[in-house]
């Protein structure tokens, strides 16, 4: 029997009810739960060494929430190689695999090992300040440098490898993975990229230039975003989490991560079928 962990979204009242039902279901079938019902805020805001040790003992994690809950969970468990399956309690659900009405038949299959693993490319971001490389952050969707709450545009130099591509005057720049191409990058006018491709996407946010277009960059390259104007008040965020301030001279290095998000898949729905379904729902 696999050891199962459960993560739930604190903000969704239904999540606690479903989690209790799921815990009872697992107990009745003698399926071990490696960690108790864990709220996503515990994972995001206080991933203690004790919690990380408990996570390392899991065979899989069931996430009760929406895409945001799954992204927060996947980002933290990716270094352990733990597969995750999302149960959709949200709205669109590009990443979640199971609707709540299908939960227990899905669990029967998962416990029996009747599923496949789909790996999604992730990003690694490292802030560089005064020439010192900071510890890495992982992102499933995107790394974003924005003006934060400051009303003025920021100036950001974008380089790919050693080559400076452009200096943008804009509200910010998004570097996304193919998974993140259907998130913030899409809203900013970026292309939709199949997750089967491994690439980085560079998308400007409200650029003050008519020829500032999104770029698709090979997975082998590193993108460097540098704040170059002294008056700028920039912020770098990872998957929409609370960001770190950036000042003139700071850079963030973004590249394909050595770890990947491992998603449990039960059905045969393709990315393009899901895309069609979700886009129709969003009309």
Coordinates of C-alpha atoms in Angstrom, one line a residue:
X1 CA 0.0 0.0 0.0
X2 CA 1.3 3.5 -0.8
X3 CA 1.7 6.0 2.0
X4 CA -0.6 8.9 1.2
X5 CA -0.4 12.6 2.2
X6 CA -3.3 15.0 2.0
X7 CA -3.0 18.8 1.4
X8 CA -6.0 21.0 1.5
X9 CA -6.8 24.6 0.7
X10 CA -7.7 26.5 3.9
X11 CA -9.9 29.0 2.0
X12 CA -12.3 26.4 0.6
X13 CA -14.9 25.2 3.2
X14 CA -15.6 22.1 1.2
X15 CA -11.9 21.0 1.4
X16 CA -12.0 20.2 5.1
X17 CA -15.2 18.2 4.7
X18 CA -13.8 16.2 1.7
X19 CA -10.5 15.7 3.6
X20 CA -12.4 14.1 6.5
X21 CA -14.3 11.8 4.2
X22 CA -11.1 10.8 2.5
X23 CA -9.2 10.1 5.8
X24 CA -12.1 7.8 6.8
X25 CA -12.0 6.1 3.4
X26 CA -8.2 5.5 3.6
X27 CA -8.5 4.2 7.2
X28 CA -11.2 1.7 6.4
X29 CA -8.9 0.3 3.7
X30 CA -5.8 0.3 5.9
X31 CA -4.0 2.7 3.6
X32 CA -1.3 4.5 5.7
X33 CA -1.4 8.3 5.8
X34 CA 2.2 9.5 6.2
X35 CA 1.2 13.0 7.4
X36 CA -2.0 14.3 8.9
X37 CA -4.3 16.6 7.0
X38 CA -1.9 19.5 6.1
X39 CA -3.2 22.9 5.2
X40 CA -1.4 24.5 2.3
X41 CA -0.5 27.6 4.4
X42 CA 1.7 25.3 6.5
X43 CA 3.5 24.2 3.3
X44 CA 3.9 27.7 1.9
X45 CA 4.7 29.8 5.0
X46 CA 6.4 27.4 7.4
X47 CA 7.9 24.3 5.7
X48 CA 9.7 23.3 8.8
X49 CA 12.5 20.6 8.8
X50 CA 10.1 18.3 10.6
X51 CA 7.5 18.7 7.9
X52 CA 10.0 18.2 5.2
X53 CA 11.1 14.9 6.9
X54 CA 7.5 13.8 6.9
X55 CA 7.0 14.8 3.3
X56 CA 10.1 12.7 2.3
X57 CA 8.3 9.5 3.7
X58 CA 5.3 9.9 1.3
X59 CA 4.7 7.9 -1.9
X60 CA 2.1 10.3 -3.2
X61 CA 0.0 13.4 -2.2
X62 CA -3.6 14.1 -2.9
X63 CA -4.3 17.9 -3.2
X64 CA -7.8 19.2 -2.4
X65 CA -8.2 22.7 -3.9
X66 CA -7.6 24.3 -7.3
X67 CA -4.6 24.8 -9.5
X68 CA -3.1 27.3 -7.1
X69 CA -3.1 24.7 -4.2
X70 CA -1.6 22.1 -6.5
X71 CA 1.1 24.5 -7.7
X72 CA 2.1 25.5 -4.1
X73 CA 2.3 21.8 -3.2
X74 CA 4.1 20.6 -6.3
X75 CA 6.8 23.4 -5.9
X76 CA 7.7 22.2 -2.5
X77 CA 7.6 18.4 -3.0
X78 CA 9.3 18.4 -6.4
X79 CA 12.8 17.9 -4.8
X80 CA 11.5 14.7 -3.2
X81 CA 10.1 13.4 -6.5
X82 CA 6.7 12.8 -4.9
X83 CA 3.9 12.5 -7.4
X84 CA 0.8 14.6 -6.8
X85 CA -2.8 14.4 -7.9
X86 CA -5.2 17.4 -7.8
X87 CA -8.9 17.2 -6.8
X88 CA -10.6 20.2 -8.3
X89 CA -12.4 22.4 -5.8
X90 CA -11.6 25.5 -7.8
X91 CA -12.9 27.0 -11.1
X92 CA -10.9 26.2 -14.2
X93 CA -8.6 23.4 -13.1
X94 CA -6.0 23.1 -15.9
X95 CA -3.7 20.9 -13.7
X96 CA -6.1 19.1 -11.3
X97 CA -7.0 15.7 -12.6
X98 CA -10.1 14.7 -10.6
X99 CA -13.4 16.3 -10.0
X100 CA -14.6 16.0 -6.4
X101 CA -17.6 13.8 -7.5
X102 CA -15.0 11.3 -8.9
X103 CA -12.7 11.3 -5.9
X104 CA -13.3 7.8 -4.4
X105 CA -13.3 5.8 -7.7
X106 CA -10.1 7.7 -8.5
X107 CA -8.6 6.7 -5.2
X108 CA -9.4 3.1 -5.9
X109 CA -7.3 3.3 -9.0
X110 CA -4.5 5.3 -7.4
X111 CA -4.2 2.9 -4.4
X112 CA -4.0 0.0 -6.9
X113 CA -1.3 1.7 -8.9
X114 CA -3.5 2.2 -11.9
X115 CA -2.2 5.5 -13.1
X116 CA 0.6 7.1 -15.2
X117 CA 3.0 9.9 -14.3
X118 CA 3.3 13.0 -16.4
X119 CA 6.4 15.1 -15.7
X120 CA 6.2 18.9 -16.1
X121 CA 9.2 21.1 -16.5
X122 CA 9.9 23.5 -13.7
X123 CA 12.0 26.7 -13.4
X124 CA 14.8 27.5 -11.0
X125 CA 15.2 31.2 -10.0
X126 CA 18.1 32.7 -8.1
X127 CA 18.4 36.3 -7.0
X128 CA 21.9 37.9 -7.5
X129 CA 22.6 40.8 -5.1
X130 CA 26.0 42.5 -4.8
X131 CA 27.4 39.7 -6.8
X132 CA 26.2 37.1 -4.3
X133 CA 24.0 34.2 -5.6
X134 CA 21.0 33.6 -3.3
X135 CA 19.4 30.2 -2.7
X136 CA 17.2 28.8 -5.4
X137 CA 13.5 29.0 -5.7
X138 CA 11.4 26.6 -7.8
X139 CA 8.5 27.5 -9.9
X140 CA 6.0 25.4 -11.8
X141 CA 4.3 28.3 -13.6
X142 CA 6.4 31.5 -13.7
X143 CA 9.0 33.9 -12.3
X144 CA 7.9 37.5 -12.6
X145 CA 9.7 40.8 -12.1
X146 CA 7.2 43.6 -11.7
X147 CA 7.0 47.2 -10.5
X148 CA 5.1 46.1 -7.4
X149 CA 2.8 48.8 -6.0
X150 CA 4.9 51.6 -7.5
X151 CA 3.0 53.6 -10.1
X152 CA 6.0 54.1 -12.5
X153 CA 7.3 51.6 -15.1
X154 CA 10.5 49.8 -14.4
X155 CA 13.5 49.3 -16.8
X156 CA 14.7 45.7 -17.0
X157 CA 17.5 44.4 -19.1
X158 CA 16.8 40.9 -20.4
X159 CA 19.7 38.7 -21.4
X160 CA 19.7 35.1 -22.8
X161 CA 23.0 33.5 -21.9
X162 CA 25.6 36.2 -22.4
X163 CA 23.6 38.1 -25.1
X164 CA 21.5 41.1 -24.1
X165 CA 18.2 40.8 -26.0
X166 CA 16.4 44.0 -25.0
X167 CA 16.0 46.6 -22.3
X168 CA 12.3 46.9 -21.5
X169 CA 10.4 49.8 -20.1
X170 CA 7.3 48.0 -18.8
X171 CA 5.2 47.1 -15.9
X172 CA 7.3 43.9 -15.7
X173 CA 8.5 40.8 -17.4
X174 CA 7.3 37.2 -17.1
X175 CA 9.5 34.1 -17.6
X176 CA 7.2 31.1 -17.6
X177 CA 7.4 27.4 -18.2
X178 CA 5.1 25.7 -20.8
X179 CA 2.8 24.9 -17.9
X180 CA 2.7 28.5 -17.0
X181 CA 1.9 29.5 -20.6
X182 CA -1.8 29.2 -19.8
X183 CA -1.5 31.4 -16.7
X184 CA -0.2 35.0 -16.2
X185 CA 1.8 34.9 -19.4
X186 CA -1.3 34.2 -21.4
X187 CA -3.1 37.1 -19.8
X188 CA -0.1 39.3 -20.9
X189 CA -0.4 38.2 -24.5
X190 CA 2.1 35.3 -24.5
X191 CA 1.7 32.2 -26.6
X192 CA 0.2 28.9 -25.4
X193 CA 2.9 26.2 -25.4
X194 CA 2.3 22.5 -25.0
X195 CA 3.8 21.1 -21.8
X196 CA 5.4 18.4 -23.9
X197 CA 7.9 21.0 -25.1
X198 CA 10.6 22.1 -22.8
X199 CA 11.2 25.8 -23.3
X200 CA 11.2 29.1 -21.4
X201 CA 8.8 32.0 -22.4
X202 CA 9.7 35.6 -22.0
X203 CA 6.6 37.9 -22.0
X204 CA 6.6 41.6 -21.3
X205 CA 3.8 43.1 -19.2
X206 CA 2.4 46.4 -20.8
X207 CA 5.7 47.3 -22.5
X208 CA 6.2 50.9 -23.6
X209 CA 7.2 49.8 -27.1
X210 CA 5.3 48.6 -30.2
X211 CA 7.8 46.0 -31.1
X212 CA 8.3 44.3 -27.7
X213 CA 7.0 40.8 -28.4
X214 CA 7.1 37.5 -26.4
X215 CA 10.0 35.2 -27.0
X216 CA 10.3 31.4 -26.8
X217 CA 13.7 30.3 -25.6
X218 CA 15.5 26.9 -25.6
X219 CA 15.5 25.0 -22.4
X220 CA 19.3 24.9 -22.3
X221 CA 19.5 28.7 -21.9
X222 CA 19.6 30.9 -18.8
X223 CA 17.5 34.1 -18.7
X224 CA 18.9 37.0 -16.7
X225 CA 16.6 39.9 -15.8
X226 CA 18.4 42.9 -14.3
X227 CA 16.9 46.1 -12.8
X228 CA 18.8 49.0 -14.3
X229 CA 17.1 52.2 -13.4
X230 CA 17.9 53.8 -10.0
X231 CA 14.3 55.0 -9.4
X232 CA 12.8 51.5 -9.9
X233 CA 11.1 49.7 -7.1
X234 CA 10.8 46.2 -8.5
X235 CA 9.6 42.9 -7.0
X236 CA 10.4 39.3 -8.0
X237 CA 7.7 36.7 -7.4
X238 CA 7.7 33.0 -7.9
X239 CA 4.3 31.3 -8.8
X240 CA 2.5 34.3 -7.4
X241 CA 3.8 34.0 -3.9
X242 CA 4.9 37.0 -1.8
X243 CA 7.9 38.5 -3.5
X244 CA 11.3 39.9 -2.7
X245 CA 12.2 43.5 -3.5
X246 CA 14.8 44.2 -6.2
X247 CA 16.8 47.4 -6.5
X248 CA 19.0 48.8 -9.2
X249 CA 21.9 46.4 -9.9
X250 CA 19.9 43.3 -8.7
X251 CA 19.4 40.4 -11.2
X252 CA 17.5 37.2 -11.2
X253 CA 18.7 34.1 -13.1
X254 CA 16.1 31.8 -14.4
X255 CA 16.7 28.4 -16.0
X256 CA 15.2 25.0 -16.4
X257 CA 15.2 23.3 -13.0
X258 CA 16.9 20.0 -12.3
X259 CA 13.7 18.8 -10.6
X260 CA 10.3 18.2 -12.2
X261 CA 6.7 18.2 -11.1
X262 CA 5.3 14.7 -11.3
X263 CA 1.5 14.7 -11.9
X264 CA -0.6 11.6 -11.5
X265 CA -2.8 11.1 -14.5
X266 CA -5.8 8.7 -14.7
X267 CA -7.5 9.5 -17.9
X268 CA -6.5 10.0 -21.5
X269 CA -7.5 13.7 -21.9
X270 CA -4.8 15.4 -23.9
X271 CA -3.5 18.9 -23.1
X272 CA -5.4 20.3 -26.1
X273 CA -8.7 18.7 -25.1
X274 CA -8.3 20.2 -21.6
X275 CA -7.4 23.5 -23.2
X276 CA -10.5 23.5 -25.3
X277 CA -12.8 22.5 -22.4
X278 CA -11.4 25.1 -20.0
X279 CA -11.4 27.9 -22.6
X280 CA -15.0 27.2 -23.3
X281 CA -15.8 27.3 -19.6
X282 CA -14.0 30.6 -19.2
X283 CA -16.1 32.4 -21.9

